[in-house]
Amino acid sequence: MSRASLNTATVKHATLAEACEAAANAGFGAVGPWRDVVQAVGAPQAARIIADAGLRASSLCRGGFLTAADDAGIRAALDDNKQAIEEAATIGTSELVFVVGGLVGSTPGGAPTSGVDRDLVATRGRVADRIADLVPFAAEHGVRIVLEPLHPIFAADRAVISTLAQALDLAAPFAASEVGVVVDTYHVWWDPALQRSIARAGREDRIASYQVCDWALPLAAEPLNSRGHVGDGYIDFATITGWVRDAGYVGDIETEIFNEQIWAEPTSKTAETVLSRYDQHVAPHL
Amino acid sequence: MSRASLNTATVKHATLAEACEAAANAGFGAVGPWRDVVQAVGAPQAARIIADAGLRASSLCRGGFLTAADDAGIRAALDDNKQAIEEAATIGTSELVFVVGGLVGSTPGGAPTSGVDRDLVATRGRVADRIADLVPFAAEHGVRIVLEPLHPIFAADRAVISTLAQALDLAAPFAASEVGVVVDTYHVWWDPALQRSIARAGREDRIASYQVCDWALPLAAEPLNSRGHVGDGYIDFATITGWVRDAGYVGDIETEIFNEQIWAEPTSKTAETVLSRYDQHVAPHL
């Protein structure tokens, strides 16, 4: 069974059923659904759709958004993440990917509001506090909180976890079954400490997902959607995949691409291209 | 005498004489010239212009571009950097800022060519080799090679040094008087290891320049030119400036901003705004 997983963000305009059909036809072993497509049919039905297609759920994207400083914001974040944990358990994945959010008062892609809180150290401290709040509930449900470092281009407005080493430091107080990390090539490829951090993540048994897509230039007008098909950008997939292999990771590899042009393609065509690039640039190095 | 220095890239359309006049009138203690404005008049005349304005040269920007893998490319880089070293010595600064270049075959801001070399590890290794080649010549001229980590958004196409820790590791084989580092808020503000790396840079006596400008969003169409006036973006200047102070840095603080809108303003107005933002957001924390 292929270790390739199609993340539903790559086929943004497809329903879960359409994504699963395309993935199964192309030869994927798994899908990585986002909460929007799960919630559109309800988690129990989503579980059936995935299983009926003969696929695994490699992860659920995404929980997180933990940086609020006020009581109402903290309560809302905890409530929403508890729901995400239940959804992950229902669809049959143990891995819930967390994107933790940016500075309070930041505007995704936009200028700071007058009340923005620029204290990055304190913001990161609140993320640690919220993870501690959520671990017991997640563990009861057999779900692991999986921290995703995002590229530093997003540090202000989307995610204050910026390196794999930082994610591992945040995970350190908890068991490997409770808090893991994502290695996403797009976000971490540039990191001078990457080989060392991937090896550490392997030793600590925390690699919950290996995600691939390419660093394509020029950046899109919305930099979030700049990602390219594997092979179309600057990332050395042979080397990084080898590091992940050497770290002992044997789980699924998700391709997750945000890109307006790719979203405009037919779902089946995207699934085929993604798998072909995986076969060419990733699988030989596993 | 003010520790504030006006980097000439902030007033891109001014001659060195115009930049120096505006800087002196606004109350700066120094200018940080780029090679283009120095070469436009010749280094000896540039030295006179700076001195006649009553200013110091806080640094020369920029040497570097060390990633070539072929003999001709390596020779060209060494020749150009030797010229930059002589220019730095002539204008009276000991600090020559190095931007080391991107992957071979990369196109600044554009898609990879078919022959792009994606091996980031080997590329970084070549940077280390070229620094070793240049240190003796620089030291003979009393000039320090100052490594500038650039934000990871530029790792593919502009600079493969991406963190302060990496710059310090590259500097480690050499004396502090031979190889130093720049702390540029725009490039390093997001780094979870920043406080530790700044403290290390201070202990190792390698901080050659503290540069400031803000992380402004949305990104410009050319992300290189996205920087904002201090106070207009997301960076916590109080905290980072405090870390630089605690590391023992007592040198000049350059404001270096690449921004089309700011470049369109009159030079004198930009100089006044830069100094006013410095006085408000940086100086109180030194």
Short mmCIF file of C-alpha atoms in Angstrom, two decimals, chain B residues 45 53 97 134 210:
data_model
loop_
_atom_site.label_atom_id
_atom_site.label_comp_id
_atom_site.label_asym_id
_atom_site.label_seq_id
_atom_site.Cartn_x
_atom_site.Cartn_y
_atom_site.Cartn_z
CA GLN B 45 36.45 60.99 -2.64
CA ALA B 53 29.91 65.93 6.64
CA VAL B 97 28.87 43.38 5.13
CA LEU B 134 39.28 35.94 1.73
CA TYR B 210 22.93 46.26 14.45
#
